[in-house]
mmCIF file of C-alpha atoms and ligand atoms in Angstrom:
data_model
loop_
_atom_site.group_PDB
_atom_site.id
_atom_site.type_symbol
_atom_site.label_atom_id
_atom_site.label_comp_id
_atom_site.label_asym_id
_atom_site.label_seq_id
_atom_site.Cartn_x
_atom_site.Cartn_y
_atom_site.Cartn_z
ATOM 1 C CA UNK A 1 0.000 0.000 0.000
ATOM 2 C CA UNK A 2 2.925 2.309 0.646
ATOM 3 C CA UNK A 3 3.357 2.898 -3.079
ATOM 4 C CA UNK A 4 -0.010 4.631 -3.155
ATOM 5 C CA UNK A 5 0.800 7.060 -0.376
ATOM 6 C CA UNK A 6 0.377 10.667 -1.518
ATOM 7 C CA UNK A 7 3.626 12.663 -1.674
ATOM 8 C CA UNK A 8 2.038 15.682 0.049
ATOM 9 C CA UNK A 9 -1.229 17.113 1.318
ATOM 10 C CA UNK A 10 -3.300 20.022 0.085
ATOM 11 C CA UNK A 11 -1.917 23.368 1.215
ATOM 12 C CA UNK A 12 1.681 22.120 1.549
ATOM 13 C CA UNK A 13 4.463 24.392 0.314
ATOM 14 C CA UNK A 14 6.829 22.994 -2.336
ATOM 15 C CA UNK A 15 9.477 22.164 0.262
ATOM 16 C CA UNK A 16 7.134 19.672 1.932
ATOM 17 C CA UNK A 17 6.456 17.639 -1.224
ATOM 18 C CA UNK A 18 8.211 14.292 -1.002
ATOM 19 C CA UNK A 19 10.399 13.708 -4.039
ATOM 20 C CA UNK A 20 10.630 12.549 -6.702
ATOM 21 C CA UNK A 21 7.118 13.843 -7.411
ATOM 22 C CA UNK A 22 5.164 14.507 -10.576
ATOM 23 C CA UNK A 23 4.036 18.125 -10.388
ATOM 24 C CA UNK A 24 1.803 20.092 -12.714
ATOM 25 C CA UNK A 25 1.603 23.862 -12.768
ATOM 26 C CA UNK A 26 -2.174 24.351 -12.773
ATOM 27 C CA UNK A 27 -2.097 27.832 -14.343
ATOM 28 C CA UNK A 28 -0.122 26.505 -17.308
ATOM 29 C CA UNK A 29 -2.223 23.357 -17.629
ATOM 30 C CA UNK A 30 -5.403 25.445 -17.725
ATOM 31 C CA UNK A 31 -3.834 27.783 -20.258
ATOM 32 C CA UNK A 32 -2.945 24.845 -22.520
ATOM 33 C CA UNK A 33 -6.468 23.439 -22.352
ATOM 34 C CA UNK A 34 -7.853 26.884 -23.234
ATOM 35 C CA UNK A 35 -5.359 27.335 -26.078
ATOM 36 C CA UNK A 36 -6.484 24.105 -27.720
ATOM 37 C CA UNK A 37 -10.038 25.354 -27.593
ATOM 38 C CA UNK A 38 -9.033 28.642 -29.219
ATOM 39 C CA UNK A 39 -6.899 26.851 -31.824
ATOM 40 C CA UNK A 40 -9.819 24.624 -32.840
ATOM 41 C CA UNK A 41 -12.161 27.596 -33.360
ATOM 42 C CA UNK A 42 -10.286 28.093 -36.637
ATOM 43 C CA UNK A 43 -11.606 24.757 -37.912
ATOM 44 C CA UNK A 44 -15.396 24.694 -37.678
ATOM 45 C CA UNK A 45 -16.809 21.221 -38.053
ATOM 46 C CA UNK A 46 -13.646 19.546 -36.737
ATOM 47 C CA UNK A 47 -13.939 18.067 -33.250
ATOM 48 C CA UNK A 48 -11.209 17.583 -30.661
ATOM 49 C CA UNK A 49 -10.976 14.300 -28.794
ATOM 50 C CA UNK A 50 -7.824 14.598 -26.675
ATOM 51 C CA UNK A 51 -5.686 11.546 -26.045
ATOM 52 C CA UNK A 52 -5.679 10.265 -22.460
ATOM 53 C CA UNK A 53 -2.391 8.347 -22.862
ATOM 54 C CA UNK A 54 -0.623 11.552 -21.797
ATOM 55 C CA UNK A 55 -2.234 12.074 -18.392
ATOM 56 C CA UNK A 56 -4.307 8.939 -17.610
ATOM 57 C CA UNK A 57 -6.158 11.125 -15.139
ATOM 58 C CA UNK A 58 -9.950 11.644 -15.014
ATOM 59 C CA UNK A 59 -9.562 15.109 -13.441
ATOM 60 C CA UNK A 60 -7.618 16.354 -16.467
ATOM 61 C CA UNK A 61 -10.073 14.653 -18.835
ATOM 62 C CA UNK A 62 -12.992 16.418 -17.182
ATOM 63 C CA UNK A 63 -11.179 19.731 -17.631
ATOM 64 C CA UNK A 64 -10.760 18.939 -21.352
ATOM 65 C CA UNK A 65 -14.416 17.914 -21.678
ATOM 66 C CA UNK A 66 -15.538 21.175 -20.031
ATOM 67 C CA UNK A 67 -13.448 23.020 -22.628
ATOM 68 C CA UNK A 68 -15.357 21.388 -25.489
ATOM 69 C CA UNK A 69 -13.824 17.970 -26.175
ATOM 70 C CA UNK A 70 -16.365 15.545 -27.684
ATOM 71 C CA UNK A 71 -14.919 12.576 -25.805
ATOM 72 C CA UNK A 72 -11.539 11.052 -25.043
ATOM 73 C CA UNK A 73 -9.130 8.799 -26.939
ATOM 74 C CA UNK A 74 -7.577 5.987 -24.925
ATOM 75 C CA UNK A 75 -4.808 3.562 -25.745
ATOM 76 C CA UNK A 76 -5.624 0.927 -23.129
ATOM 77 C CA UNK A 77 -8.692 -0.544 -21.462
ATOM 78 C CA UNK A 78 -7.413 0.561 -18.067
ATOM 79 C CA UNK A 79 -7.354 4.144 -19.331
ATOM 80 C CA UNK A 80 -10.847 3.795 -20.800
ATOM 81 C CA UNK A 81 -12.220 2.257 -17.597
ATOM 82 C CA UNK A 82 -10.652 5.056 -15.539
ATOM 83 C CA UNK A 83 -12.238 7.685 -17.801
ATOM 84 C CA UNK A 84 -15.699 6.143 -17.848
ATOM 85 C CA UNK A 85 -15.450 5.677 -14.068
ATOM 86 C CA UNK A 86 -14.573 9.371 -13.868
ATOM 87 C CA UNK A 87 -17.648 10.427 -15.826
ATOM 88 C CA UNK A 88 -16.476 10.558 -19.459
ATOM 89 C CA UNK A 89 -19.428 9.369 -21.538
ATOM 90 C CA UNK A 90 -17.670 8.737 -24.868
ATOM 91 C CA UNK A 91 -14.363 6.884 -25.262
ATOM 92 C CA UNK A 92 -12.530 5.830 -28.415
ATOM 93 C CA UNK A 93 -9.836 3.192 -28.046
ATOM 94 C CA UNK A 94 -7.250 4.014 -30.719
ATOM 95 C CA UNK A 95 -5.720 0.598 -30.436
ATOM 96 C CA UNK A 96 -6.492 -3.003 -31.391
ATOM 97 C CA UNK A 97 -7.690 -5.161 -28.480
ATOM 98 C CA UNK A 98 -7.369 -8.882 -28.938
ATOM 99 C CA UNK A 99 -8.734 -11.845 -26.971
ATOM 100 C CA UNK A 100 -11.981 -12.627 -25.150
ATOM 101 C CA UNK A 101 -10.767 -11.358 -21.760
ATOM 102 C CA UNK A 102 -10.178 -7.871 -23.098
ATOM 103 C CA UNK A 103 -13.235 -7.874 -25.346
ATOM 104 C CA UNK A 104 -15.535 -8.728 -22.432
ATOM 105 C CA UNK A 105 -14.106 -5.772 -20.513
ATOM 106 C CA UNK A 106 -14.669 -3.639 -23.597
ATOM 107 C CA UNK A 107 -18.291 -4.758 -23.890
ATOM 108 C CA UNK A 108 -18.894 -4.072 -20.180
ATOM 109 C CA UNK A 109 -17.714 -0.517 -20.744
ATOM 110 C CA UNK A 110 -20.187 -0.180 -23.623
ATOM 111 C CA UNK A 111 -22.970 -0.684 -21.059
ATOM 112 C CA UNK A 112 -21.951 2.565 -19.400
ATOM 113 C CA UNK A 113 -20.653 4.798 -22.201
ATOM 114 C CA UNK A 114 -20.395 5.162 -25.974
ATOM 115 C CA UNK A 115 -17.427 2.980 -26.912
ATOM 116 C CA UNK A 116 -15.503 2.925 -30.190
ATOM 117 C CA UNK A 117 -12.389 1.006 -31.125
ATOM 118 C CA UNK A 118 -9.952 0.611 -34.008
ATOM 119 C CA UNK A 119 -9.834 -2.647 -35.941
ATOM 120 C CA UNK A 120 -7.481 -3.915 -38.653
ATOM 121 C CA UNK A 121 -8.347 -7.621 -38.742
ATOM 122 C CA UNK A 122 -11.474 -9.479 -39.871
ATOM 123 C CA UNK A 123 -11.289 -12.242 -37.235
ATOM 124 C CA UNK A 124 -10.831 -9.657 -34.466
ATOM 125 C CA UNK A 125 -13.853 -7.758 -35.801
ATOM 126 C CA UNK A 126 -15.879 -10.964 -35.758
ATOM 127 C CA UNK A 127 -14.810 -11.550 -32.119
ATOM 128 C CA UNK A 128 -15.889 -8.017 -31.151
ATOM 129 C CA UNK A 129 -19.231 -8.599 -32.847
ATOM 130 C CA UNK A 130 -19.702 -11.941 -31.045
ATOM 131 C CA UNK A 131 -18.927 -10.516 -27.591
ATOM 132 C CA UNK A 132 -21.054 -7.404 -28.163
ATOM 133 C CA UNK A 133 -23.992 -9.545 -29.325
ATOM 134 C CA UNK A 134 -23.565 -11.934 -26.396
ATOM 135 C CA UNK A 135 -23.559 -9.046 -23.932
ATOM 136 C CA UNK A 136 -26.307 -7.046 -25.652
ATOM 137 C CA UNK A 137 -24.281 -3.908 -26.425
ATOM 138 C CA UNK A 138 -23.166 -1.947 -29.483
ATOM 139 C CA UNK A 139 -19.499 -1.179 -30.168
ATOM 140 C CA UNK A 140 -18.557 1.359 -32.820
ATOM 141 C CA UNK A 141 -15.781 0.434 -35.218
ATOM 142 C CA UNK A 142 -13.148 2.683 -36.780
ATOM 143 C CA UNK A 143 -11.025 0.905 -39.354
ATOM 144 C CA UNK A 144 -7.364 1.701 -38.737
ATOM 145 C CA UNK A 145 -5.599 2.649 -41.961
ATOM 146 C CA UNK A 146 -1.810 2.579 -42.267
ATOM 147 C CA UNK A 147 -1.047 6.139 -43.366
ATOM 148 C CA UNK A 148 2.711 5.827 -43.022
ATOM 149 C CA UNK A 149 3.487 4.868 -39.438
ATOM 150 C CA UNK A 150 3.904 1.205 -40.496
ATOM 151 C CA UNK A 151 2.552 -0.005 -37.183
ATOM 152 C CA UNK A 152 -1.060 -1.217 -37.093
ATOM 153 C CA UNK A 153 -3.648 -0.625 -39.786
ATOM 154 C CA UNK A 154 -4.748 -2.042 -43.128
ATOM 155 C CA UNK A 155 -3.388 -0.479 -46.281
ATOM 156 C CA UNK A 156 -5.289 2.525 -47.704
ATOM 157 C CA UNK A 157 -8.014 1.969 -50.289
ATOM 158 C CA UNK A 158 -9.541 -1.455 -50.946
ATOM 159 C CA UNK A 159 -8.331 -3.312 -47.777
ATOM 160 C CA UNK A 160 -10.105 -0.716 -45.642
ATOM 161 C CA UNK A 161 -13.256 -1.095 -47.732
ATOM 162 C CA UNK A 162 -13.571 -4.826 -47.186
ATOM 163 C CA UNK A 163 -13.259 -4.451 -43.384
ATOM 164 C CA UNK A 164 -15.724 -1.547 -43.404
ATOM 165 C CA UNK A 165 -18.206 -3.717 -45.339
ATOM 166 C CA UNK A 166 -17.802 -6.464 -42.768
ATOM 167 C CA UNK A 167 -18.457 -3.957 -39.960
ATOM 168 C CA UNK A 168 -21.711 -2.872 -41.611
ATOM 169 C CA UNK A 169 -22.859 -6.480 -41.982
ATOM 170 C CA UNK A 170 -22.146 -7.860 -38.483
ATOM 171 C CA UNK A 171 -24.471 -7.585 -35.467
ATOM 172 C CA UNK A 172 -23.412 -5.740 -32.310
ATOM 173 C CA UNK A 173 -21.115 -3.347 -34.172
ATOM 174 C CA UNK A 174 -21.452 -0.277 -36.401
ATOM 175 C CA UNK A 175 -19.076 1.170 -38.973
ATOM 176 C CA UNK A 176 -18.121 4.539 -37.477
ATOM 177 C CA UNK A 177 -15.329 5.630 -39.833
ATOM 178 C CA UNK A 178 -11.558 5.522 -40.264
ATOM 179 C CA UNK A 179 -8.562 6.132 -38.003
ATOM 180 C CA UNK A 180 -5.611 7.652 -39.879
ATOM 181 C CA UNK A 181 -2.839 8.522 -37.426
ATOM 182 C CA UNK A 182 0.891 8.850 -38.040
ATOM 183 C CA UNK A 183 2.867 9.264 -34.806
ATOM 184 C CA UNK A 184 6.259 9.810 -36.459
ATOM 185 C CA UNK A 185 5.000 12.995 -38.065
ATOM 186 C CA UNK A 186 4.400 14.653 -34.692
ATOM 187 C CA UNK A 187 8.100 15.023 -34.015
ATOM 188 C CA UNK A 188 9.355 16.110 -37.453
ATOM 189 C CA UNK A 189 11.207 19.253 -36.373
ATOM 190 C CA UNK A 190 10.511 21.827 -39.045
ATOM 191 C CA UNK A 191 6.999 23.084 -39.603
ATOM 192 C CA UNK A 192 7.301 22.881 -43.370
ATOM 193 C CA UNK A 193 8.531 19.299 -43.336
ATOM 194 C CA UNK A 194 5.816 18.350 -40.848
ATOM 195 C CA UNK A 195 3.175 19.923 -43.058
ATOM 196 C CA UNK A 196 4.519 18.031 -46.091
ATOM 197 C CA UNK A 197 4.442 14.799 -44.101
ATOM 198 C CA UNK A 198 0.776 15.376 -43.208
ATOM 199 C CA UNK A 199 -0.013 16.028 -46.896
ATOM 200 C CA UNK A 200 0.966 12.399 -47.546
ATOM 201 C CA UNK A 201 -1.349 11.262 -44.727
ATOM 202 C CA UNK A 202 -4.161 13.330 -46.196
ATOM 203 C CA UNK A 203 -3.610 11.848 -49.684
ATOM 204 C CA UNK A 204 -3.788 8.269 -48.363
ATOM 205 C CA UNK A 205 -6.844 9.138 -46.277
ATOM 206 C CA UNK A 206 -8.581 10.732 -49.264
ATOM 207 C CA UNK A 207 -7.780 7.681 -51.398
ATOM 208 C CA UNK A 208 -9.461 5.497 -48.756
ATOM 209 C CA UNK A 209 -12.499 7.778 -48.568
ATOM 210 C CA UNK A 210 -12.870 7.630 -52.358
ATOM 211 C CA UNK A 211 -12.702 3.825 -52.300
ATOM 212 C CA UNK A 212 -15.352 3.698 -49.555
ATOM 213 C CA UNK A 213 -17.573 6.039 -51.521
ATOM 214 C CA UNK A 214 -17.165 3.981 -54.691
ATOM 215 C CA UNK A 215 -18.304 0.961 -52.668
ATOM 216 C CA UNK A 216 -21.388 2.870 -51.533
ATOM 217 C CA UNK A 217 -20.239 3.333 -47.920
ATOM 218 C CA UNK A 218 -20.814 6.573 -46.032
ATOM 219 C CA UNK A 219 -17.814 7.577 -43.896
ATOM 220 C CA UNK A 220 -18.733 10.514 -41.684
ATOM 221 C CA UNK A 221 -15.835 10.062 -39.221
ATOM 222 C CA UNK A 222 -12.148 10.558 -40.014
ATOM 223 C CA UNK A 223 -9.830 10.907 -37.040
ATOM 224 C CA UNK A 224 -6.090 11.378 -36.441
ATOM 225 C CA UNK A 225 -3.393 13.958 -35.703
ATOM 226 C CA UNK A 226 -1.533 14.763 -32.479
ATOM 227 C CA UNK A 227 -0.011 17.805 -30.800
ATOM 228 C CA UNK A 228 2.613 18.268 -33.513
ATOM 229 C CA UNK A 229 0.315 18.106 -36.525
ATOM 230 C CA UNK A 230 -3.318 18.656 -35.532
ATOM 231 C CA UNK A 231 -3.478 22.057 -37.244
ATOM 232 C CA UNK A 232 -2.713 20.390 -40.574
ATOM 233 C CA UNK A 233 -5.189 17.522 -40.235
ATOM 234 C CA UNK A 234 -7.841 19.953 -38.966
ATOM 235 C CA UNK A 235 -7.299 22.261 -41.962
ATOM 236 C CA UNK A 236 -7.311 19.411 -44.495
ATOM 237 C CA UNK A 237 -11.102 19.305 -45.045
ATOM 238 C CA UNK A 238 -10.726 15.523 -44.870
ATOM 239 C CA UNK A 239 -10.405 14.958 -41.111
ATOM 240 C CA UNK A 240 -13.455 15.454 -38.890
ATOM 241 C CA UNK A 241 -11.616 15.007 -35.583
ATOM 242 C CA UNK A 242 -8.122 15.411 -34.093
ATOM 243 C CA UNK A 243 -6.539 13.595 -31.130
ATOM 244 C CA UNK A 244 -3.796 15.690 -29.525
ATOM 245 C CA UNK A 245 -2.514 14.412 -26.189
ATOM 246 C CA UNK A 246 0.802 15.931 -25.125
ATOM 247 C CA UNK A 247 -0.346 19.549 -25.460
ATOM 248 C CA UNK A 248 -1.650 19.578 -21.878
ATOM 249 C CA UNK A 249 1.841 18.941 -20.443
ATOM 250 C CA UNK A 250 4.392 19.175 -23.285
ATOM 251 C CA UNK A 251 7.933 17.837 -22.809
ATOM 252 C CA UNK A 252 11.554 18.430 -23.735
ATOM 253 C CA UNK A 253 11.204 16.422 -26.945
ATOM 254 C CA UNK A 254 8.237 18.461 -28.179
ATOM 255 C CA UNK A 255 10.269 21.592 -27.448
ATOM 256 C CA UNK A 256 12.613 20.511 -30.224
ATOM 257 C CA UNK A 257 9.814 21.135 -32.726
ATOM 258 C CA UNK A 258 11.266 24.546 -33.361
ATOM 259 C CA UNK A 259 9.199 27.692 -33.801
ATOM 260 C CA UNK A 260 11.445 28.467 -36.732
ATOM 261 C CA UNK A 261 8.705 29.931 -38.823
ATOM 262 C CA UNK A 262 7.329 31.941 -35.951
ATOM 263 C CA UNK A 263 4.050 30.066 -35.885
ATOM 264 C CA UNK A 264 2.203 27.732 -33.581
ATOM 265 C CA UNK A 265 4.888 25.263 -32.614
ATOM 266 C CA UNK A 266 5.326 26.606 -29.123
ATOM 267 C CA UNK A 267 1.783 27.739 -28.446
ATOM 268 C CA UNK A 268 1.587 25.241 -25.583
ATOM 269 C CA UNK A 269 3.461 25.699 -22.332
ATOM 270 C CA UNK A 270 5.606 23.248 -20.427
ATOM 271 C CA UNK A 271 3.313 22.533 -17.456
ATOM 272 C CA UNK A 272 4.710 19.206 -16.229
ATOM 273 C CA UNK A 273 7.729 18.729 -13.992
ATOM 274 C CA UNK A 274 9.433 16.052 -11.977
ATOM 275 C CA UNK A 275 10.360 17.695 -8.704
ATOM 276 C CA UNK A 276 13.612 16.267 -7.362
ATOM 277 C CA UNK A 277 16.018 16.842 -4.491
ATOM 278 C CA UNK A 278 19.817 16.968 -4.538
ATOM 279 C CA UNK A 279 20.807 13.986 -2.394
ATOM 280 C CA UNK A 280 24.579 14.155 -2.822
ATOM 281 C CA UNK A 281 26.989 16.976 -3.508
ATOM 282 C CA UNK A 282 30.120 15.135 -2.436
ATOM 283 C CA UNK A 283 31.694 15.938 -5.787
ATOM 284 C CA UNK A 284 29.907 19.249 -6.106
ATOM 285 C CA UNK A 285 32.634 20.939 -8.101
ATOM 286 C CA UNK A 286 32.002 18.370 -10.826
ATOM 287 C CA UNK A 287 28.517 16.997 -10.274
ATOM 288 C CA UNK A 288 25.587 16.650 -7.911
ATOM 289 C CA UNK A 289 23.212 13.720 -7.662
ATOM 290 C CA UNK A 290 19.404 13.920 -7.760
ATOM 291 C CA UNK A 291 16.984 11.413 -6.247
ATOM 292 C CA UNK A 292 15.437 10.838 -9.707
ATOM 293 C CA UNK A 293 16.728 8.180 -12.063
ATOM 294 C CA UNK A 294 15.076 6.300 -14.891
ATOM 295 C CA UNK A 295 12.344 5.041 -12.526
ATOM 296 C CA UNK A 296 11.310 8.661 -11.957
ATOM 297 C CA UNK A 297 11.699 10.177 -15.415
ATOM 298 C CA UNK A 298 11.475 8.483 -18.792
ATOM 299 C CA UNK A 299 14.665 8.644 -20.859
ATOM 300 C CA UNK A 300 13.358 7.114 -24.116
ATOM 301 C CA UNK A 301 13.159 10.484 -25.909
ATOM 302 C CA UNK A 302 16.299 11.919 -24.377
ATOM 303 C CA UNK A 303 17.265 13.252 -20.963
ATOM 304 C CA UNK A 304 15.137 15.823 -19.130
ATOM 305 C CA UNK A 305 15.898 19.532 -19.253
ATOM 306 C CA UNK A 306 16.481 21.406 -16.015
ATOM 307 C CA UNK A 307 13.854 24.104 -15.682
ATOM 308 C CA UNK A 308 15.398 27.607 -15.719
ATOM 309 C CA UNK A 309 18.897 26.112 -15.605
ATOM 310 C CA UNK A 310 19.966 25.684 -19.234
ATOM 311 C CA UNK A 311 23.561 25.798 -17.957
ATOM 312 C CA UNK A 312 23.124 22.409 -16.255
ATOM 313 C CA UNK A 313 22.880 18.968 -17.880
ATOM 314 C CA UNK A 314 21.137 15.821 -16.631
ATOM 315 C CA UNK A 315 22.861 12.468 -17.167
ATOM 316 C CA UNK A 316 21.427 9.086 -16.363
ATOM 317 C CA UNK A 317 22.767 7.778 -13.068
ATOM 318 C CA UNK A 318 20.814 4.515 -13.238
ATOM 319 C CA UNK A 319 17.504 3.387 -11.769
ATOM 320 C CA UNK A 320 17.361 5.812 -8.855
ATOM 321 C CA UNK A 321 19.930 8.508 -9.497
ATOM 322 C CA UNK A 322 20.224 11.449 -11.820
ATOM 323 C CA UNK A 323 23.579 13.139 -12.277
ATOM 324 C CA UNK A 324 23.768 16.870 -12.931
ATOM 325 C CA UNK A 325 26.850 18.627 -14.252
ATOM 326 C CA UNK A 326 28.471 20.946 -13.353
ATOM 327 C CA UNK A 327 26.105 21.499 -10.396
ATOM 328 C CA UNK A 328 28.563 23.418 -8.204
ATOM 329 C CA UNK A 329 25.976 25.800 -6.723
ATOM 330 C CA UNK A 330 23.438 23.151 -5.725
ATOM 331 C CA UNK A 331 23.765 22.073 -2.077
ATOM 332 C CA UNK A 332 22.301 18.861 -0.665
ATOM 333 C CA UNK A 333 18.583 19.343 -0.101
ATOM 334 C CA UNK A 334 18.041 21.858 -2.910
ATOM 335 C CA UNK A 335 15.124 21.268 -5.250
ATOM 336 C CA UNK A 336 15.617 20.751 -8.968
ATOM 337 C CA UNK A 337 12.719 20.890 -11.445
ATOM 338 C CA UNK A 338 13.080 18.500 -14.362
ATOM 339 C CA UNK A 339 11.173 18.879 -17.622
ATOM 340 C CA UNK A 340 10.725 15.266 -18.767
ATOM 341 C CA UNK A 341 12.057 14.254 -22.163
ATOM 342 C CA UNK A 342 8.777 12.426 -22.843
ATOM 343 C CA UNK A 343 5.627 13.225 -20.864
ATOM 344 C CA UNK A 344 3.498 10.093 -21.435
ATOM 345 C CA UNK A 345 5.825 7.360 -20.093
ATOM 346 C CA UNK A 346 6.968 9.673 -17.276
ATOM 347 C CA UNK A 347 3.387 10.159 -16.043
ATOM 348 C CA UNK A 348 2.913 6.380 -16.173
ATOM 349 C CA UNK A 349 5.597 6.008 -13.462
ATOM 350 C CA UNK A 350 3.524 7.868 -10.850
ATOM 351 C CA UNK A 351 0.420 7.174 -8.771
ATOM 352 C CA UNK A 352 -0.283 10.879 -8.220
ATOM 353 C CA UNK A 353 -0.118 14.183 -10.032
ATOM 354 C CA UNK A 354 0.485 17.056 -7.624
ATOM 355 C CA UNK A 355 -1.283 20.237 -8.766
ATOM 356 C CA UNK A 356 0.559 23.398 -7.762
ATOM 357 C CA UNK A 357 -0.598 27.025 -7.771
ATOM 358 C CA UNK A 358 1.219 30.024 -6.282
ATOM 359 C CA UNK A 359 3.782 27.748 -4.656
ATOM 360 C CA UNK A 360 1.222 25.644 -2.774
ATOM 361 C CA UNK A 361 -0.324 22.232 -3.359
ATOM 362 C CA UNK A 362 -3.908 22.775 -4.560
ATOM 363 C CA UNK A 363 -4.797 19.184 -5.451
ATOM 364 C CA UNK A 364 -3.386 15.670 -5.637
ATOM 365 C CA UNK A 365 -4.946 13.711 -8.488
ATOM 366 C CA UNK A 366 -4.731 9.924 -8.959
ATOM 367 C CA UNK A 367 -3.234 8.657 -12.216
ATOM 368 C CA UNK A 368 -6.008 6.068 -12.326
ATOM 369 C CA UNK A 369 -5.345 4.858 -15.853
ATOM 370 C CA UNK A 370 -1.693 3.943 -15.323
ATOM 371 C CA UNK A 371 -0.293 0.533 -16.120
ATOM 372 C CA UNK A 372 1.841 -1.381 -18.599
ATOM 373 C CA UNK A 373 -0.771 -1.518 -21.352
ATOM 374 C CA UNK A 374 -3.625 -3.792 -20.337
HETATM 375 N N1 PLP B 1 -3.408 9.430 -31.216
HETATM 376 C C1 PLP B 1 -2.722 8.278 -31.150
HETATM 377 C C2 PLP B 1 -3.267 7.070 -31.821
HETATM 378 C C3 PLP B 1 -1.508 8.216 -30.456
HETATM 379 O O1 PLP B 1 -0.824 7.062 -30.389
HETATM 380 C C4 PLP B 1 -1.015 9.392 -29.840
HETATM 381 C C5 PLP B 1 0.280 9.398 -29.127
HETATM 382 O O2 PLP B 1 1.151 8.619 -29.318
HETATM 383 C C6 PLP B 1 -1.766 10.571 -29.910
HETATM 384 C C7 PLP B 1 -2.955 10.553 -30.612
HETATM 385 C C8 PLP B 1 -1.344 11.845 -29.236
HETATM 386 O O3 PLP B 1 -0.155 12.323 -29.697
HETATM 387 P P1 PLP B 1 0.582 13.523 -28.957
HETATM 388 O O4 PLP B 1 0.819 13.095 -27.548
HETATM 389 O O5 PLP B 1 1.843 13.644 -29.727
HETATM 390 O O6 PLP B 1 -0.296 14.693 -29.044
HETATM 391 MN MN1 MN B 2 4.282 10.514 -26.530
#
């Protein structure tokens, strides 16, 4: 049970927060949620369904819903269950779920909320139909199309049509539309190159829509795009929905999407931090050691930045240690604010998000959707 102990209580000053702790600046989080709303006003008819994989937290989802989101995207069942449990009435699982155990959980959720899911396999679609029929629910199907990520998804055009036809013919399921997401594009650094990359996505999506139309199938739902590219998908006149996730928190990797062209790349603020403490300064002329290693901050997209200390560099010190160089002015006990390299897997390491305003803890939210992927 100790793992679930909160790192602080409401009203605590920063110094009383046990570290390492995942801390969100509430003013910046709220500003990011508002900025997405404003950004989307430019694209009438295009909905925003933020991705929960970033925060896995019903409190943040409710904030996004209040700002106009039509529902939430989830990557895992645990995330979807946490959201529905937290009052979200419409969840879209942007991931293939395989096997009766998972599909029964999926169908149970469909008793409480509108549930959609991506599919790229006929036998899996048949299984979803069987479970939904058995349990007396309807599950909405979005065919996942491979628009360049080369991960899941059927190829654009005809392969998508045959699965869509199957979805219209089976009981317990409906054909909702197509899912056309390319994750690599989000992190292409220059705006122009990112825009060109999305043009390819749009071409493959349009090709699939034309094939569906030729087969007599209506496709009113086309979804995709993340924080790095949603402006382009939203402006394409092809997409009806975008799925940005990271914009609520941002991270050091997304900061490398340069605002070279002076446009929207940095419209979102870095709101998420890992609060750490210097635990050793024995070699302080050369380095100090933080109580935050790779079990406290994800390193898959590069090391964290040190907030307001661009002169200092984080190096991995193993599971439980982070090394900072040169670090000479940081005594034992001083606090260091890390900006994670990658927000999503960092959040997944914590049970709690500490919400901070004006230097005091305002809330401590559970990361209810966390887990390895089930
Ligand atoms: N949609 C899907 C299917 C994703 O896998 C992701 C993230 O990986 C997103 C949306 C959100 O992307 P981002 O966090 O870059 O906004
Ligand atoms: Mn990510």
